[in-house]
PDB file of C-alpha atoms in Angstrom:
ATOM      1  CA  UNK A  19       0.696  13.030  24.029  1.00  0.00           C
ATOM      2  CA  UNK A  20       2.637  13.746  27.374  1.00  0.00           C
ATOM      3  CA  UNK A  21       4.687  16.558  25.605  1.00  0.00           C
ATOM      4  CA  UNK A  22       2.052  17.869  23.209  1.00  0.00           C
ATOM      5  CA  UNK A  23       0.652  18.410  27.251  1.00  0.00           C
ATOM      6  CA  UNK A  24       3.239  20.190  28.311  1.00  0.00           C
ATOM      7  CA  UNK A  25       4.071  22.235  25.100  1.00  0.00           C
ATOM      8  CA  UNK A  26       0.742  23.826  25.593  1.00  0.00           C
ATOM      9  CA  UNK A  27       0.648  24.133  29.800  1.00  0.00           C
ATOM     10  CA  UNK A  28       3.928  26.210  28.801  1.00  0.00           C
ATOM     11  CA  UNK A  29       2.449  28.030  26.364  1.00  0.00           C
ATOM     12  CA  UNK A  30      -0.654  28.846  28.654  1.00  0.00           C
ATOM     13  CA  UNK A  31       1.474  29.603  32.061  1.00  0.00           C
ATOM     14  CA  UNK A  32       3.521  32.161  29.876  1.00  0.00           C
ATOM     15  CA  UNK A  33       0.291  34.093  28.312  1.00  0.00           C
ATOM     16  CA  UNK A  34      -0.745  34.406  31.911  1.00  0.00           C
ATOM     17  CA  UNK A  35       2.159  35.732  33.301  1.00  0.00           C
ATOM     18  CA  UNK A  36       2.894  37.995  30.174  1.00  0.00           C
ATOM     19  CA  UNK A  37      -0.579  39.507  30.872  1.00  0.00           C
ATOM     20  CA  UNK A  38      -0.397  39.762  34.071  1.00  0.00           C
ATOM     21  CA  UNK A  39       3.353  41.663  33.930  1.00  0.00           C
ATOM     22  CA  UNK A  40       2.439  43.903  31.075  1.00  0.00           C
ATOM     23  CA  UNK A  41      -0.071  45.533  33.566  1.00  0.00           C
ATOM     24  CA  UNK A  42      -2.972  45.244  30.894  1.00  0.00           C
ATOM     25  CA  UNK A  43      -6.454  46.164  32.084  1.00  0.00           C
ATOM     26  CA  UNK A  44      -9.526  44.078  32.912  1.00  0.00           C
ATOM     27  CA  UNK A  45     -10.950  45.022  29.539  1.00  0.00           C
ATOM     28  CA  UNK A  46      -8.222  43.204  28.011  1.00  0.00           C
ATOM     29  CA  UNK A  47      -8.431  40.104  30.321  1.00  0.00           C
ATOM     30  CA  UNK A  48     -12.073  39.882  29.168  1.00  0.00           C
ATOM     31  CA  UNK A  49     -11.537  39.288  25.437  1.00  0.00           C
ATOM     32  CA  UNK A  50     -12.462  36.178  24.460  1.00  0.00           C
ATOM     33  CA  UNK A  51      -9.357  33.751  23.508  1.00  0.00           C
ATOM     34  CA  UNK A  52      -8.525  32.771  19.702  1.00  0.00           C
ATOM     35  CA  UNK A  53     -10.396  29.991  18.222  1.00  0.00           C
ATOM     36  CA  UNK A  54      -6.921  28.427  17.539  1.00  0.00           C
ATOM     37  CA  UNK A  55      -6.820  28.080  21.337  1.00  0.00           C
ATOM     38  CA  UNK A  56     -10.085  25.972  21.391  1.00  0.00           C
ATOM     39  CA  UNK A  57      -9.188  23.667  18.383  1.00  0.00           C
ATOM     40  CA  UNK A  58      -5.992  22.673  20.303  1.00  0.00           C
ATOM     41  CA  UNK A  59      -7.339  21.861  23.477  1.00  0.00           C
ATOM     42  CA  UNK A  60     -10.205  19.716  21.900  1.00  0.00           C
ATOM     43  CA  UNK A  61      -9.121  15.823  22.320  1.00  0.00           C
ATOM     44  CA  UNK A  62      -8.454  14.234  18.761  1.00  0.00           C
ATOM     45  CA  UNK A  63      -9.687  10.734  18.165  1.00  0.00           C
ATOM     46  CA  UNK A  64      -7.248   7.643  18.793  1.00  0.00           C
ATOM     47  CA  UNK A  65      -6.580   6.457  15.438  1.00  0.00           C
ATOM     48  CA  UNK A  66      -4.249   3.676  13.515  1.00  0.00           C
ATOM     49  CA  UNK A  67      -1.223   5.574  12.057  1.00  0.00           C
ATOM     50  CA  UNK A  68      -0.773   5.814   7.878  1.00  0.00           C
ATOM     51  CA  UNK A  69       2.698   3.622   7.685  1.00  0.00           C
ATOM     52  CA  UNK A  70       5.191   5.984   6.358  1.00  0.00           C
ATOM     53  CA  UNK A  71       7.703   3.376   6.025  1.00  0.00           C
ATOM     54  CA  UNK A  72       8.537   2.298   2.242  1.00  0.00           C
ATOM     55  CA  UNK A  73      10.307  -1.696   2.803  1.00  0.00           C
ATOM     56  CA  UNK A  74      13.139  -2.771   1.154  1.00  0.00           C
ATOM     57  CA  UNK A  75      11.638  -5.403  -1.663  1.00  0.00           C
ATOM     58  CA  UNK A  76      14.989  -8.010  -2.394  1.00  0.00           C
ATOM     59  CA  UNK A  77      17.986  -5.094  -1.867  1.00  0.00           C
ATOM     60  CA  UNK A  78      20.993  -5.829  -4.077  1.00  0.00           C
ATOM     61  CA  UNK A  79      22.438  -5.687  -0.730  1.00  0.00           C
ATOM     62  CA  UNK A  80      21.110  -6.375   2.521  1.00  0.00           C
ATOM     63  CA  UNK A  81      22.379  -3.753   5.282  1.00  0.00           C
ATOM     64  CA  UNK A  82      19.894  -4.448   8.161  1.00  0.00           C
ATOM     65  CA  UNK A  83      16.521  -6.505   8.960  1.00  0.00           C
ATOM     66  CA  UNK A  84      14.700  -3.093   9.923  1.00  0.00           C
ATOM     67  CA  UNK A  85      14.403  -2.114   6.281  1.00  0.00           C
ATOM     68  CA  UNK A  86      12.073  -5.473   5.663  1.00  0.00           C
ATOM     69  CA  UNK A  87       9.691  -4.859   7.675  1.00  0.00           C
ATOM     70  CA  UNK A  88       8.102  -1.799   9.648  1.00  0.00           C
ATOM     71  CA  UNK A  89       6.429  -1.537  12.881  1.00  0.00           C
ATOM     72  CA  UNK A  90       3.168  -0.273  12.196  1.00  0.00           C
ATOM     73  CA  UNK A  91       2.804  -2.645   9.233  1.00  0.00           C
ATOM     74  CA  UNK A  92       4.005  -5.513  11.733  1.00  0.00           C
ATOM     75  CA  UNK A  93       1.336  -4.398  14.305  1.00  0.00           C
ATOM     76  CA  UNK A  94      -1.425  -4.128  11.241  1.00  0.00           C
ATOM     77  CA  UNK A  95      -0.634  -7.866  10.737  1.00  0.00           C
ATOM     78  CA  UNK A  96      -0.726  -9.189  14.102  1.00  0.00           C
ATOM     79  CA  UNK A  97      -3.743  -7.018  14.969  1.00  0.00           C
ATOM     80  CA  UNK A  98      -2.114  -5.717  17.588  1.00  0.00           C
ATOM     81  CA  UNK A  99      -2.376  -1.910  19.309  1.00  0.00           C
ATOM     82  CA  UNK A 100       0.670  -0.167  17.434  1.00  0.00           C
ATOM     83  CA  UNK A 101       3.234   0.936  19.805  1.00  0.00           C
ATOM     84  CA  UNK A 102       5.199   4.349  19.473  1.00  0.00           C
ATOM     85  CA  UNK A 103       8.480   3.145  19.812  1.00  0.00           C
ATOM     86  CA  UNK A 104      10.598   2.215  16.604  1.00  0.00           C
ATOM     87  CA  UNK A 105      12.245  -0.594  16.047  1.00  0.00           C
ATOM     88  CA  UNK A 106      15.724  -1.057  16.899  1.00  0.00           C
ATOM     89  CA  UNK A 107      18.840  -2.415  14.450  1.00  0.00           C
ATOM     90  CA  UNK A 108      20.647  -3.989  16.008  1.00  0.00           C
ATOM     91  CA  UNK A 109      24.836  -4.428  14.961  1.00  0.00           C
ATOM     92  CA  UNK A 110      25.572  -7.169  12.343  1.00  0.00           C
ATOM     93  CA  UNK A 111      27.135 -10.216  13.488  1.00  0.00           C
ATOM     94  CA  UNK A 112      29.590 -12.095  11.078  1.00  0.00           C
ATOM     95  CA  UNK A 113      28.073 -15.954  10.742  1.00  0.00           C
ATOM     96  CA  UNK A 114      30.649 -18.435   8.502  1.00  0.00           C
ATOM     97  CA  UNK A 115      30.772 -16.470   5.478  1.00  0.00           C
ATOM     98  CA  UNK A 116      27.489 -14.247   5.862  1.00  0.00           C
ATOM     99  CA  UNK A 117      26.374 -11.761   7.744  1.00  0.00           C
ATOM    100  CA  UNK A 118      23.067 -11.508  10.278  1.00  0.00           C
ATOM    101  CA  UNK A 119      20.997  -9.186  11.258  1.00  0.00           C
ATOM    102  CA  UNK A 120      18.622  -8.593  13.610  1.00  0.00           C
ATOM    103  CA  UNK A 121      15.558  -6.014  14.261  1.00  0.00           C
ATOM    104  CA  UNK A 122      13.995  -5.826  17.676  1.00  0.00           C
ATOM    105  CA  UNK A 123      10.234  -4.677  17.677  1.00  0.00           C
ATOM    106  CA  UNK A 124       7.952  -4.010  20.452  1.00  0.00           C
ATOM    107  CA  UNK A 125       6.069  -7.223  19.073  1.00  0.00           C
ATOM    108  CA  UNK A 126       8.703  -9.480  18.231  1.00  0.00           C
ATOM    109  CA  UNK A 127      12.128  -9.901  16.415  1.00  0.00           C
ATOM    110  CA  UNK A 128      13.104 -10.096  12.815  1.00  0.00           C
ATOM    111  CA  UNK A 129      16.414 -11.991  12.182  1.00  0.00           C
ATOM    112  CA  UNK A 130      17.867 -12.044   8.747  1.00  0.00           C
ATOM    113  CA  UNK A 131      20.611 -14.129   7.603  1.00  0.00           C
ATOM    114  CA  UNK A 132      22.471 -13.675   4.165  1.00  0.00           C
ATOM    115  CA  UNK A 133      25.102 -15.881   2.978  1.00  0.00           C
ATOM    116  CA  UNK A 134      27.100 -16.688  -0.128  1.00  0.00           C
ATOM    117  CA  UNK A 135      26.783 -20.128  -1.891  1.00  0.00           C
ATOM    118  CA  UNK A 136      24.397 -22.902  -2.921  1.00  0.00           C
ATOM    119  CA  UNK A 137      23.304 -23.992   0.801  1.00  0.00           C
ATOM    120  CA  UNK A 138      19.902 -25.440   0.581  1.00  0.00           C
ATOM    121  CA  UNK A 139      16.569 -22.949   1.311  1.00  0.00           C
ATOM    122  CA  UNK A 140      14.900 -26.760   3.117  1.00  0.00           C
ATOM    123  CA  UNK A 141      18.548 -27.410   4.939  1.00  0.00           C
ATOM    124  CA  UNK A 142      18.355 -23.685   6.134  1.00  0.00           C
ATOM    125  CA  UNK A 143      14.629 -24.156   7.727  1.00  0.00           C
ATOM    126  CA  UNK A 144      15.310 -27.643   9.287  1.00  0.00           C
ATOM    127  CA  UNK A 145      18.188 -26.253  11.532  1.00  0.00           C
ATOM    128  CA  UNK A 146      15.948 -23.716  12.395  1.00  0.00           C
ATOM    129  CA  UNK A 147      13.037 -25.786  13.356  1.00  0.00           C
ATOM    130  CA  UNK A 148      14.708 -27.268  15.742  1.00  0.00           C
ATOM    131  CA  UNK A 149      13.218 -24.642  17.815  1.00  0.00           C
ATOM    132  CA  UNK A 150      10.220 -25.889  17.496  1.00  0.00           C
ATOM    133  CA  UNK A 151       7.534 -27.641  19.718  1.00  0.00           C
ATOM    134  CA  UNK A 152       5.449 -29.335  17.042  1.00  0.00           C
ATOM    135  CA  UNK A 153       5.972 -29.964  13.501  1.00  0.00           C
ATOM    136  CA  UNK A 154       6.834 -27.074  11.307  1.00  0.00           C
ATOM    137  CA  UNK A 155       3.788 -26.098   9.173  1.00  0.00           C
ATOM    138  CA  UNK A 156       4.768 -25.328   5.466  1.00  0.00           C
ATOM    139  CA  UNK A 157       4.280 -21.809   3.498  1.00  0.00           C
ATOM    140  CA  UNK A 158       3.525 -22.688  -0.346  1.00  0.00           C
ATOM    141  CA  UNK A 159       4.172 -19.640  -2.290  1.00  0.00           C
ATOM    142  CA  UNK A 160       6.350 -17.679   0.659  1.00  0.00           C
ATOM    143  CA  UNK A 161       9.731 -17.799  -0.470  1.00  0.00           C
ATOM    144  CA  UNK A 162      11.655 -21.269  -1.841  1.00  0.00           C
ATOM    145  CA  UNK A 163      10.834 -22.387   1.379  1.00  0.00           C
ATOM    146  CA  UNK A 164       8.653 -21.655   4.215  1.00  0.00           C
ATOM    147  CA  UNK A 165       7.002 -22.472   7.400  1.00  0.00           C
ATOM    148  CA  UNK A 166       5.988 -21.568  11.059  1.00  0.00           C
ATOM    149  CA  UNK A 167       5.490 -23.189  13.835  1.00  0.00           C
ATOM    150  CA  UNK A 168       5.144 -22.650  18.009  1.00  0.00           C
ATOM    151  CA  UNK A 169       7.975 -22.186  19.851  1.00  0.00           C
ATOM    152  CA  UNK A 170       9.453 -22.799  23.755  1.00  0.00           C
ATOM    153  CA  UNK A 171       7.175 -21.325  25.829  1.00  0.00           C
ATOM    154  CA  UNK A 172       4.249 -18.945  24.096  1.00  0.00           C
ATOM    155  CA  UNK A 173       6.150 -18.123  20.707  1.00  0.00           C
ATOM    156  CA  UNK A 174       5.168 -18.672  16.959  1.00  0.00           C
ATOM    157  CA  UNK A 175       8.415 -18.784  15.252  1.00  0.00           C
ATOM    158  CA  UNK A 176       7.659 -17.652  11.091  1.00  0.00           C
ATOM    159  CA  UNK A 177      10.887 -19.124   9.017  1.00  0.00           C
ATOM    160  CA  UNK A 178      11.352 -17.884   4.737  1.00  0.00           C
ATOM    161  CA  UNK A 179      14.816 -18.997   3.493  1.00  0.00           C
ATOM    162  CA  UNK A 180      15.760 -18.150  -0.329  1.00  0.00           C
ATOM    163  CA  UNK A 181      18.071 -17.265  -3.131  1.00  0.00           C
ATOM    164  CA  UNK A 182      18.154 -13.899  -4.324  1.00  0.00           C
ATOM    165  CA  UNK A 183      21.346 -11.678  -5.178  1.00  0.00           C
ATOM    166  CA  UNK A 184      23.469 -14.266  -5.657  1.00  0.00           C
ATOM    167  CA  UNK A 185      22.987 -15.493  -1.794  1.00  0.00           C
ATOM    168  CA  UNK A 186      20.982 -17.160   0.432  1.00  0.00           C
ATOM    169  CA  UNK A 187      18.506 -15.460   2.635  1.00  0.00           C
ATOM    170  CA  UNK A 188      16.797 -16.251   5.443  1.00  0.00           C
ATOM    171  CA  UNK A 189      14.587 -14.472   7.629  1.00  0.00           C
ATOM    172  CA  UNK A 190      13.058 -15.938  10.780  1.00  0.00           C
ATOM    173  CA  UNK A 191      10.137 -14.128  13.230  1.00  0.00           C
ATOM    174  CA  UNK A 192      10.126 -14.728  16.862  1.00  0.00           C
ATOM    175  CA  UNK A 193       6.771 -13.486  17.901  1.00  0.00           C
ATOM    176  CA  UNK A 194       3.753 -13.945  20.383  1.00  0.00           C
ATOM    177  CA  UNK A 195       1.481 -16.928  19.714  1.00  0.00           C
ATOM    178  CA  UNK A 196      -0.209 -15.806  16.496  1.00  0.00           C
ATOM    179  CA  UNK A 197      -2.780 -17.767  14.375  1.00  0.00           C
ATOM    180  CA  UNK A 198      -2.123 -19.864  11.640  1.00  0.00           C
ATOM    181  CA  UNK A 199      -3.512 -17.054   8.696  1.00  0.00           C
ATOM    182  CA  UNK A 200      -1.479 -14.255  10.175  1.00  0.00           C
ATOM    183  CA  UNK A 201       2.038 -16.977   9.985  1.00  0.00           C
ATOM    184  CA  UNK A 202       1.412 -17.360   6.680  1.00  0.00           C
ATOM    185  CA  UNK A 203       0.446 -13.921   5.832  1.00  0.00           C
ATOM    186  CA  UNK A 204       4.004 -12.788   7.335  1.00  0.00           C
ATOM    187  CA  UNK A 205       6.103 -15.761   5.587  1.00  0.00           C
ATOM    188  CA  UNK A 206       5.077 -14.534   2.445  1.00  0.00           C
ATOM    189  CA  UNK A 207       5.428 -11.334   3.390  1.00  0.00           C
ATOM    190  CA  UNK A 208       8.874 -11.669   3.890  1.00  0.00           C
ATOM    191  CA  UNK A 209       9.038 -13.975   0.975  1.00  0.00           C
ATOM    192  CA  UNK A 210       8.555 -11.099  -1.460  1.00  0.00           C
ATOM    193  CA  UNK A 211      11.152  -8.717   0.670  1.00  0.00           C
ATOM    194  CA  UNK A 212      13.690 -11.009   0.967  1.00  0.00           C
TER     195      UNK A 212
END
């Protein structure tokens, strides 16, 4: 909104001073300006943004966590005001024989792990709900595994771990507190994408 601002205080300062060099007379100051002027000016109504973003639903091959998930949709779900700024990928890291990858939000973070082999989708979720300040709820239906739970501090923490493409994926949520319905709707959420 800032720029759309100053895109048209430009555009105004340089009518003025091209009508005021061009030594035009009063006649000409006194026509009225083009309704296209008046529509622009008018304020629009605040309104939800139409996601653009088309997810990645299981990907042969996973190249980044963005691609699950996108912001507006991620707002939507958390009923939270959507905020401008895109997420951010950030670079793989190599873990054992898979790779992770992580997407920072302006709500949260996505982290998805995918690794080769058999490892268990229930071994997966137990190491990672050792972040966790009560018991781990469970996700039926999100996944081959699935829960959430409340983190350190003010964090709900959604985890989905399962096979797909010949490896093991996992995706975990670090997020405000959230309620219970809006966990669940996320795990399988991610359950379908993964």
């Amino acid at each position: 909104m800032r720029s759309l601002r100053g895109i048209l205080a430009a555009a105004c300062l340089l009518t003025c001073v091209a009508a005021c060099s061009s030594g035009t007379t009063t006649t000409a100051a006194s026509t009225p300006p083009p309704p296209a002027t008046t529509s622009v000016s008018k304020p629009k109504p605040t309104t939800t943004p139409t996601p653009t973003f088309t997810p990645a639903v299981s990907p042969a091959k996973l190249t980044g966590a963005c691609p699950l998930l996108g912001n507006v949709e991620l707002a939507q779900l958390l009923g939270v005001a959507w905020n401008a700024r895109e997420p951010s990928e950030m670079p793989p890291e190599p873990i054992g024989p898979g790779k992770a990858f992580r997407c920072s939000y302006p709500v949260g973070e996505l982290y998805v792990l995918a690794v080769s082999g058999g490892k268990s989708p229930d071994a997966m979720l137990k190491q990672l709900q050792s972040e966790c300040d009560d018991a781990a709820k469970p996700v039926p239906g999100a996944g081959e595994a699935a829960s959430y739970c409340y983190g350190k501090g003010y964090s709900s923490l959604v985890m989905v771990a399962k096979h797909a493409h010949g490896q093991l994926r996992v995706a975990e949520v670090e997020m405000g507190r959230s309620r219970a319905d809006v966990c669940e709707s996320l795990a399988k959420l991610l359950g379908e994408r993964l």
